Amino acid sequence: MAAEDLAHFLAKVRRAPRAAREPRKGGDVGPGAGTALVTRTRPHTRKPNMYRVLLLNDDYTTQEFVVMVLRKYFNKSLEEATRIMLHVHNHGVGECGVYTYEVAETKVTQVMDFARKHQHPLQCIMEKK
């Protein structure tokens, strides 16, 4: 049954409408004289995937350094940075923020480079939310 429906549909599509095959009556018989149907397609936009940027606890990175990283790269206040740092210290992991892929990737790279530059083993990762 599906093959018959497909054949019927293709036959309809291949036939041009009668108005398009016959020239218009009147004086206009040239390019642009016929009628055209313009279809508008609506673009389907969707929200980008979001990624969580996480700091992982270690036994060597100082708490002051973690607070400095949170303030510098994630624009956290002193109180919020301290709260996140204590969460990382007590639970082993803490969320610094939620960003689009490119922003999250950039922040992870910046934090890792900054930690290495200052000889800290601080780990920063991202995961899809």
PDB file of N, CA and C in Angstrom, residues 28-112:
ATOM      1  N   ASP A  28       0.240  40.052 -21.164  1.00  0.00           N
ATOM      2  CA  ASP A  28       1.482  39.717 -20.478  1.00  0.00           C
ATOM      3  C   ASP A  28       1.915  38.296 -20.774  1.00  0.00           C
ATOM      4  N   VAL A  29       2.820  38.135 -21.712  1.00  0.00           N
ATOM      5  CA  VAL A  29       3.342  36.809 -22.012  1.00  0.00           C
ATOM      6  C   VAL A  29       4.855  36.934 -22.049  1.00  0.00           C
ATOM      7  N   GLY A  30       5.469  37.034 -20.945  1.00  0.00           N
ATOM      8  CA  GLY A  30       6.922  37.150 -20.903  1.00  0.00           C
ATOM      9  C   GLY A  30       7.429  36.644 -19.577  1.00  0.00           C
ATOM     10  N   PRO A  31       8.693  36.836 -19.361  1.00  0.00           N
ATOM     11  CA  PRO A  31       9.254  36.381 -18.093  1.00  0.00           C
ATOM     12  C   PRO A  31       8.578  37.110 -16.931  1.00  0.00           C
ATOM     13  N   GLY A  32       8.205  36.381 -15.936  1.00  0.00           N
ATOM     14  CA  GLY A  32       7.589  36.971 -14.756  1.00  0.00           C
ATOM     15  C   GLY A  32       6.104  37.194 -14.908  1.00  0.00           C
ATOM     16  N   ALA A  33       5.520  36.780 -16.008  1.00  0.00           N
ATOM     17  CA  ALA A  33       4.109  37.039 -16.238  1.00  0.00           C
ATOM     18  C   ALA A  33       3.226  36.027 -15.531  1.00  0.00           C
ATOM     19  N   GLY A  34       3.744  34.839 -15.220  1.00  0.00           N
ATOM     20  CA  GLY A  34       2.940  33.793 -14.573  1.00  0.00           C
ATOM     21  C   GLY A  34       2.821  34.044 -13.077  1.00  0.00           C
ATOM     22  N   THR A  35       2.132  33.178 -12.447  1.00  0.00           N
ATOM     23  CA  THR A  35       1.972  33.277 -11.007  1.00  0.00           C
ATOM     24  C   THR A  35       2.978  32.340 -10.348  1.00  0.00           C
ATOM     25  N   ALA A  36       3.519  32.771  -9.248  1.00  0.00           N
ATOM     26  CA  ALA A  36       4.485  31.946  -8.535  1.00  0.00           C
ATOM     27  C   ALA A  36       4.032  31.787  -7.094  1.00  0.00           C
ATOM     28  N   LEU A  37       4.302  30.654  -6.549  1.00  0.00           N
ATOM     29  CA  LEU A  37       3.987  30.389  -5.163  1.00  0.00           C
ATOM     30  C   LEU A  37       5.294  30.352  -4.393  1.00  0.00           C
ATOM     31  N   VAL A  38       5.399  31.231  -3.424  1.00  0.00           N
ATOM     32  CA  VAL A  38       6.596  31.282  -2.609  1.00  0.00           C
ATOM     33  C   VAL A  38       6.261  30.670  -1.260  1.00  0.00           C
ATOM     34  N   THR A  39       6.998  29.658  -0.902  1.00  0.00           N
ATOM     35  CA  THR A  39       6.771  29.048   0.399  1.00  0.00           C
ATOM     36  C   THR A  39       7.842  29.527   1.358  1.00  0.00           C
ATOM     37  N   ARG A  40       7.423  29.823   2.539  1.00  0.00           N
ATOM     38  CA  ARG A  40       8.349  30.290   3.559  1.00  0.00           C
ATOM     39  C   ARG A  40       8.583  29.167   4.552  1.00  0.00           C
ATOM     40  N   THR A  41       9.836  28.855   4.762  1.00  0.00           N
ATOM     41  CA  THR A  41      10.138  27.849   5.772  1.00  0.00           C
ATOM     42  C   THR A  41      10.565  28.563   7.038  1.00  0.00           C
ATOM     43  N   ARG A  42      10.042  28.113   8.131  1.00  0.00           N
ATOM     44  CA  ARG A  42      10.415  28.705   9.407  1.00  0.00           C
ATOM     45  C   ARG A  42      11.642  27.977   9.929  1.00  0.00           C
ATOM     46  N   PRO A  43      12.672  28.736  10.261  1.00  0.00           N
ATOM     47  CA  PRO A  43      13.860  28.072  10.807  1.00  0.00           C
ATOM     48  C   PRO A  43      13.542  27.545  12.206  1.00  0.00           C
ATOM     49  N   HIS A  44      13.962  26.341  12.455  1.00  0.00           N
ATOM     50  CA  HIS A  44      13.762  25.752  13.766  1.00  0.00           C
ATOM     51  C   HIS A  44      15.032  25.962  14.574  1.00  0.00           C
ATOM     52  N   THR A  45      14.979  26.906  15.483  1.00  0.00           N
ATOM     53  CA  THR A  45      16.133  27.152  16.333  1.00  0.00           C
ATOM     54  C   THR A  45      15.902  26.459  17.664  1.00  0.00           C
ATOM     55  N   ARG A  46      16.975  26.018  18.241  1.00  0.00           N
ATOM     56  CA  ARG A  46      16.863  25.393  19.546  1.00  0.00           C
ATOM     57  C   ARG A  46      17.959  25.944  20.434  1.00  0.00           C
ATOM     58  N   LYS A  47      17.729  25.852  21.693  1.00  0.00           N
ATOM     59  CA  LYS A  47      18.701  26.365  22.644  1.00  0.00           C
ATOM     60  C   LYS A  47      19.950  25.490  22.603  1.00  0.00           C
ATOM     61  N   PRO A  48      21.128  26.110  22.769  1.00  0.00           N
ATOM     62  CA  PRO A  48      22.359  25.312  22.735  1.00  0.00           C
ATOM     63  C   PRO A  48      22.460  24.436  23.981  1.00  0.00           C
ATOM     64  N   ASN A  49      23.177  23.354  23.865  1.00  0.00           N
ATOM     65  CA  ASN A  49      23.429  22.496  25.020  1.00  0.00           C
ATOM     66  C   ASN A  49      24.265  23.263  26.031  1.00  0.00           C
ATOM     67  N   MET A  50      23.978  23.039  27.285  1.00  0.00           N
ATOM     68  CA  MET A  50      24.704  23.728  28.344  1.00  0.00           C
ATOM     69  C   MET A  50      25.639  22.741  29.045  1.00  0.00           C
ATOM     70  N   TYR A  51      26.741  23.277  29.544  1.00  0.00           N
ATOM     71  CA  TYR A  51      27.768  22.461  30.184  1.00  0.00           C
ATOM     72  C   TYR A  51      28.122  23.053  31.545  1.00  0.00           C
ATOM     73  N   ARG A  52      28.247  22.161  32.520  1.00  0.00           N
ATOM     74  CA  ARG A  52      28.639  22.556  33.868  1.00  0.00           C
ATOM     75  C   ARG A  52      30.161  22.555  33.947  1.00  0.00           C
ATOM     76  N   VAL A  53      30.729  23.607  34.520  1.00  0.00           N
ATOM     77  CA  VAL A  53      32.167  23.656  34.764  1.00  0.00           C
ATOM     78  C   VAL A  53      32.364  23.303  36.235  1.00  0.00           C
ATOM     79  N   LEU A  54      33.181  22.270  36.473  1.00  0.00           N
ATOM     80  CA  LEU A  54      33.368  21.735  37.823  1.00  0.00           C
ATOM     81  C   LEU A  54      34.826  21.812  38.247  1.00  0.00           C
ATOM     82  N   LEU A  55      35.043  22.120  39.527  1.00  0.00           N
ATOM     83  CA  LEU A  55      36.374  22.043  40.118  1.00  0.00           C
ATOM     84  C   LEU A  55      36.429  20.771  40.950  1.00  0.00           C
ATOM     85  N   LEU A  56      37.565  20.078  40.876  1.00  0.00           N
ATOM     86  CA  LEU A  56      37.756  18.846  41.629  1.00  0.00           C
ATOM     87  C   LEU A  56      38.721  19.093  42.783  1.00  0.00           C
ATOM     88  N   ASN A  57      38.456  18.462  43.899  1.00  0.00           N
ATOM     89  CA  ASN A  57      39.291  18.634  45.080  1.00  0.00           C
ATOM     90  C   ASN A  57      40.612  17.871  44.934  1.00  0.00           C
ATOM     91  N   ASP A  58      41.644  18.431  45.520  1.00  0.00           N
ATOM     92  CA  ASP A  58      42.923  17.719  45.642  1.00  0.00           C
ATOM     93  C   ASP A  58      43.537  18.099  46.987  1.00  0.00           C
ATOM     94  N   ASP A  59      44.584  17.411  47.366  1.00  0.00           N
ATOM     95  CA  ASP A  59      45.177  17.636  48.686  1.00  0.00           C
ATOM     96  C   ASP A  59      46.270  18.698  48.692  1.00  0.00           C
ATOM     97  N   TYR A  60      46.561  19.305  47.560  1.00  0.00           N
ATOM     98  CA  TYR A  60      47.706  20.204  47.488  1.00  0.00           C
ATOM     99  C   TYR A  60      47.349  21.657  47.151  1.00  0.00           C
ATOM    100  N   THR A  61      46.308  21.881  46.414  1.00  0.00           N
ATOM    101  CA  THR A  61      45.938  23.246  46.028  1.00  0.00           C
ATOM    102  C   THR A  61      45.355  23.957  47.244  1.00  0.00           C
ATOM    103  N   THR A  62      45.859  25.152  47.498  1.00  0.00           N
ATOM    104  CA  THR A  62      45.388  25.883  48.675  1.00  0.00           C
ATOM    105  C   THR A  62      43.981  26.421  48.454  1.00  0.00           C
ATOM    106  N   GLN A  63      43.282  26.582  49.568  1.00  0.00           N
ATOM    107  CA  GLN A  63      41.917  27.115  49.497  1.00  0.00           C
ATOM    108  C   GLN A  63      41.925  28.546  48.971  1.00  0.00           C
ATOM    109  N   GLU A  64      42.936  29.311  49.336  1.00  0.00           N
ATOM    110  CA  GLU A  64      43.041  30.699  48.866  1.00  0.00           C
ATOM    111  C   GLU A  64      43.189  30.754  47.345  1.00  0.00           C
ATOM    112  N   PHE A  65      43.948  29.801  46.796  1.00  0.00           N
ATOM    113  CA  PHE A  65      44.128  29.766  45.338  1.00  0.00           C
ATOM    114  C   PHE A  65      42.807  29.439  44.645  1.00  0.00           C
ATOM    115  N   VAL A  66      42.039  28.507  45.195  1.00  0.00           N
ATOM    116  CA  VAL A  66      40.747  28.142  44.612  1.00  0.00           C
ATOM    117  C   VAL A  66      39.797  29.344  44.637  1.00  0.00           C
ATOM    118  N   VAL A  67      39.783  30.078  45.743  1.00  0.00           N
ATOM    119  CA  VAL A  67      38.950  31.280  45.836  1.00  0.00           C
ATOM    120  C   VAL A  67      39.398  32.305  44.797  1.00  0.00           C
ATOM    121  N   MET A  68      40.696  32.465  44.638  1.00  0.00           N
ATOM    122  CA  MET A  68      41.212  33.414  43.648  1.00  0.00           C
ATOM    123  C   MET A  68      40.773  33.011  42.234  1.00  0.00           C
ATOM    124  N   VAL A  69      40.839  31.720  41.912  1.00  0.00           N
ATOM    125  CA  VAL A  69      40.410  31.231  40.589  1.00  0.00           C
ATOM    126  C   VAL A  69      38.926  31.509  40.369  1.00  0.00           C
ATOM    127  N   LEU A  70      38.112  31.224  41.379  1.00  0.00           N
ATOM    128  CA  LEU A  70      36.667  31.442  41.253  1.00  0.00           C
ATOM    129  C   LEU A  70      36.338  32.915  41.055  1.00  0.00           C
ATOM    130  N   ARG A  71      37.047  33.780  41.720  1.00  0.00           N
ATOM    131  CA  ARG A  71      36.800  35.220  41.561  1.00  0.00           C
ATOM    132  C   ARG A  71      37.305  35.730  40.220  1.00  0.00           C
ATOM    133  N   LYS A  72      38.466  35.243  39.795  1.00  0.00           N
ATOM    134  CA  LYS A  72      39.085  35.746  38.570  1.00  0.00           C
ATOM    135  C   LYS A  72      38.386  35.234  37.306  1.00  0.00           C
ATOM    136  N   TYR A  73      38.094  33.944  37.230  1.00  0.00           N
ATOM    137  CA  TYR A  73      37.579  33.360  35.994  1.00  0.00           C
ATOM    138  C   TYR A  73      36.068  33.164  35.971  1.00  0.00           C
ATOM    139  N   PHE A  74      35.431  33.196  37.135  1.00  0.00           N
ATOM    140  CA  PHE A  74      33.993  32.964  37.172  1.00  0.00           C
ATOM    141  C   PHE A  74      33.218  34.133  37.764  1.00  0.00           C
ATOM    142  N   ASN A  75      33.924  35.226  38.029  1.00  0.00           N
ATOM    143  CA  ASN A  75      33.317  36.468  38.521  1.00  0.00           C
ATOM    144  C   ASN A  75      32.443  36.246  39.751  1.00  0.00           C
ATOM    145  N   LYS A  76      32.936  35.448  40.678  1.00  0.00           N
ATOM    146  CA  LYS A  76      32.201  35.189  41.913  1.00  0.00           C
ATOM    147  C   LYS A  76      32.620  36.205  42.975  1.00  0.00           C
ATOM    148  N   SER A  77      31.670  36.529  43.852  1.00  0.00           N
ATOM    149  CA  SER A  77      31.996  37.400  44.979  1.00  0.00           C
ATOM    150  C   SER A  77      32.843  36.603  45.965  1.00  0.00           C
ATOM    151  N   LEU A  78      33.443  37.286  46.919  1.00  0.00           N
ATOM    152  CA  LEU A  78      34.278  36.607  47.905  1.00  0.00           C
ATOM    153  C   LEU A  78      33.461  35.572  48.675  1.00  0.00           C
ATOM    154  N   GLU A  79      32.240  35.937  49.060  1.00  0.00           N
ATOM    155  CA  GLU A  79      31.386  35.024  49.829  1.00  0.00           C
ATOM    156  C   GLU A  79      31.003  33.798  49.001  1.00  0.00           C
ATOM    157  N   GLU A  80      30.604  34.032  47.748  1.00  0.00           N
ATOM    158  CA  GLU A  80      30.196  32.920  46.885  1.00  0.00           C
ATOM    159  C   GLU A  80      31.384  32.027  46.543  1.00  0.00           C
ATOM    160  N   ALA A  81      32.537  32.624  46.281  1.00  0.00           N
ATOM    161  CA  ALA A  81      33.739  31.844  45.976  1.00  0.00           C
ATOM    162  C   ALA A  81      34.138  30.995  47.176  1.00  0.00           C
ATOM    163  N   THR A  82      34.026  31.550  48.370  1.00  0.00           N
ATOM    164  CA  THR A  82      34.350  30.799  49.582  1.00  0.00           C
ATOM    165  C   THR A  82      33.382  29.643  49.774  1.00  0.00           C
ATOM    166  N   ARG A  83      32.098  29.887  49.525  1.00  0.00           N
ATOM    167  CA  ARG A  83      31.090  28.835  49.656  1.00  0.00           C
ATOM    168  C   ARG A  83      31.374  27.689  48.680  1.00  0.00           C
ATOM    169  N   ILE A  84      31.681  28.023  47.412  1.00  0.00           N
ATOM    170  CA  ILE A  84      31.980  26.991  46.407  1.00  0.00           C
ATOM    171  C   ILE A  84      33.250  26.238  46.774  1.00  0.00           C
ATOM    172  N   MET A  85      34.269  26.973  47.240  1.00  0.00           N
ATOM    173  CA  MET A  85      35.539  26.342  47.633  1.00  0.00           C
ATOM    174  C   MET A  85      35.312  25.351  48.769  1.00  0.00           C
ATOM    175  N   LEU A  86      34.494  25.722  49.759  1.00  0.00           N
ATOM    176  CA  LEU A  86      34.213  24.808  50.870  1.00  0.00           C
ATOM    177  C   LEU A  86      33.414  23.595  50.400  1.00  0.00           C
ATOM    178  N   HIS A  87      32.530  23.804  49.436  1.00  0.00           N
ATOM    179  CA  HIS A  87      31.771  22.677  48.878  1.00  0.00           C
ATOM    180  C   HIS A  87      32.721  21.711  48.166  1.00  0.00           C
ATOM    181  N   VAL A  88      33.664  22.253  47.408  1.00  0.00           N
ATOM    182  CA  VAL A  88      34.663  21.419  46.725  1.00  0.00           C
ATOM    183  C   VAL A  88      35.488  20.668  47.767  1.00  0.00           C
ATOM    184  N   HIS A  89      35.887  21.365  48.820  1.00  0.00           N
ATOM    185  CA  HIS A  89      36.713  20.764  49.867  1.00  0.00           C
ATOM    186  C   HIS A  89      35.973  19.631  50.590  1.00  0.00           C
ATOM    187  N   ASN A  90      34.692  19.836  50.881  1.00  0.00           N
ATOM    188  CA  ASN A  90      33.922  18.856  51.659  1.00  0.00           C
ATOM    189  C   ASN A  90      33.332  17.721  50.827  1.00  0.00           C
ATOM    190  N   HIS A  91      32.988  18.011  49.567  1.00  0.00           N
ATOM    191  CA  HIS A  91      32.303  17.014  48.740  1.00  0.00           C
ATOM    192  C   HIS A  91      33.151  16.467  47.586  1.00  0.00           C
ATOM    193  N   GLY A  92      34.305  17.059  47.371  1.00  0.00           N
ATOM    194  CA  GLY A  92      35.199  16.545  46.325  1.00  0.00           C
ATOM    195  C   GLY A  92      35.008  17.185  44.966  1.00  0.00           C
ATOM    196  N   VAL A  93      33.877  17.872  44.778  1.00  0.00           N
ATOM    197  CA  VAL A  93      33.600  18.521  43.493  1.00  0.00           C
ATOM    198  C   VAL A  93      32.633  19.680  43.738  1.00  0.00           C
ATOM    199  N   GLY A  94      32.765  20.721  42.926  1.00  0.00           N
ATOM    200  CA  GLY A  94      31.873  21.870  43.046  1.00  0.00           C
ATOM    201  C   GLY A  94      31.645  22.525  41.706  1.00  0.00           C
ATOM    202  N   GLU A  95      30.432  23.017  41.514  1.00  0.00           N
ATOM    203  CA  GLU A  95      30.062  23.657  40.242  1.00  0.00           C
ATOM    204  C   GLU A  95      30.417  25.139  40.283  1.00  0.00           C
ATOM    205  N   CYS A  96      31.150  25.560  39.260  1.00  0.00           N
ATOM    206  CA  CYS A  96      31.555  26.965  39.148  1.00  0.00           C
ATOM    207  C   CYS A  96      30.556  27.769  38.330  1.00  0.00           C
ATOM    208  N   GLY A  97      29.892  27.122  37.389  1.00  0.00           N
ATOM    209  CA  GLY A  97      28.926  27.803  36.540  1.00  0.00           C
ATOM    210  C   GLY A  97      28.455  26.885  35.428  1.00  0.00           C
ATOM    211  N   VAL A  98      27.436  27.363  34.695  1.00  0.00           N
ATOM    212  CA  VAL A  98      26.867  26.620  33.576  1.00  0.00           C
ATOM    213  C   VAL A  98      26.947  27.517  32.345  1.00  0.00           C
ATOM    214  N   TYR A  99      27.551  27.000  31.273  1.00  0.00           N
ATOM    215  CA  TYR A  99      27.822  27.803  30.088  1.00  0.00           C
ATOM    216  C   TYR A  99      27.584  26.991  28.817  1.00  0.00           C
ATOM    217  N   THR A 100      27.594  27.681  27.687  1.00  0.00           N
ATOM    218  CA  THR A 100      27.564  26.985  26.406  1.00  0.00           C
ATOM    219  C   THR A 100      28.907  26.268  26.230  1.00  0.00           C
ATOM    220  N   TYR A 101      28.975  25.371  25.258  1.00  0.00           N
ATOM    221  CA  TYR A 101      30.157  24.535  25.084  1.00  0.00           C
ATOM    222  C   TYR A 101      31.437  25.360  24.947  1.00  0.00           C
ATOM    223  N   GLU A 102      31.421  26.349  24.062  1.00  0.00           N
ATOM    224  CA  GLU A 102      32.630  27.125  23.775  1.00  0.00           C
ATOM    225  C   GLU A 102      33.101  27.894  25.001  1.00  0.00           C
ATOM    226  N   VAL A 103      32.161  28.496  25.719  1.00  0.00           N
ATOM    227  CA  VAL A 103      32.523  29.275  26.906  1.00  0.00           C
ATOM    228  C   VAL A 103      33.059  28.345  27.991  1.00  0.00           C
ATOM    229  N   ALA A 104      32.386  27.219  28.211  1.00  0.00           N
ATOM    230  CA  ALA A 104      32.832  26.259  29.228  1.00  0.00           C
ATOM    231  C   ALA A 104      34.226  25.739  28.901  1.00  0.00           C
ATOM    232  N   GLU A 105      34.441  25.407  27.643  1.00  0.00           N
ATOM    233  CA  GLU A 105      35.753  24.896  27.226  1.00  0.00           C
ATOM    234  C   GLU A 105      36.844  25.936  27.464  1.00  0.00           C
ATOM    235  N   THR A 106      36.552  27.177  27.156  1.00  0.00           N
ATOM    236  CA  THR A 106      37.520  28.259  27.359  1.00  0.00           C
ATOM    237  C   THR A 106      37.838  28.428  28.838  1.00  0.00           C
ATOM    238  N   LYS A 107      36.823  28.408  29.679  1.00  0.00           N
ATOM    239  CA  LYS A 107      37.042  28.585  31.117  1.00  0.00           C
ATOM    240  C   LYS A 107      37.867  27.432  31.695  1.00  0.00           C
ATOM    241  N   VAL A 108      37.563  26.215  31.278  1.00  0.00           N
ATOM    242  CA  VAL A 108      38.335  25.057  31.755  1.00  0.00           C
ATOM    243  C   VAL A 108      39.801  25.220  31.360  1.00  0.00           C
ATOM    244  N   THR A 109      40.056  25.598  30.129  1.00  0.00           N
ATOM    245  CA  THR A 109      41.426  25.775  29.647  1.00  0.00           C
ATOM    246  C   THR A 109      42.136  26.882  30.423  1.00  0.00           C
ATOM    247  N   GLN A 110      41.457  27.999  30.646  1.00  0.00           N
ATOM    248  CA  GLN A 110      42.058  29.118  31.373  1.00  0.00           C
ATOM    249  C   GLN A 110      42.433  28.710  32.801  1.00  0.00           C
ATOM    250  N   VAL A 111      41.514  28.023  33.475  1.00  0.00           N
ATOM    251  CA  VAL A 111      41.768  27.609  34.860  1.00  0.00           C
ATOM    252  C   VAL A 111      42.925  26.619  34.915  1.00  0.00           C
ATOM    253  N   MET A 112      42.922  25.652  34.010  1.00  0.00           N
ATOM    254  CA  MET A 112      43.998  24.643  34.009  1.00  0.00           C
ATOM    255  C   MET A 112      45.359  25.285  33.721  1.00  0.00           C
TER     256      MET A 112
END
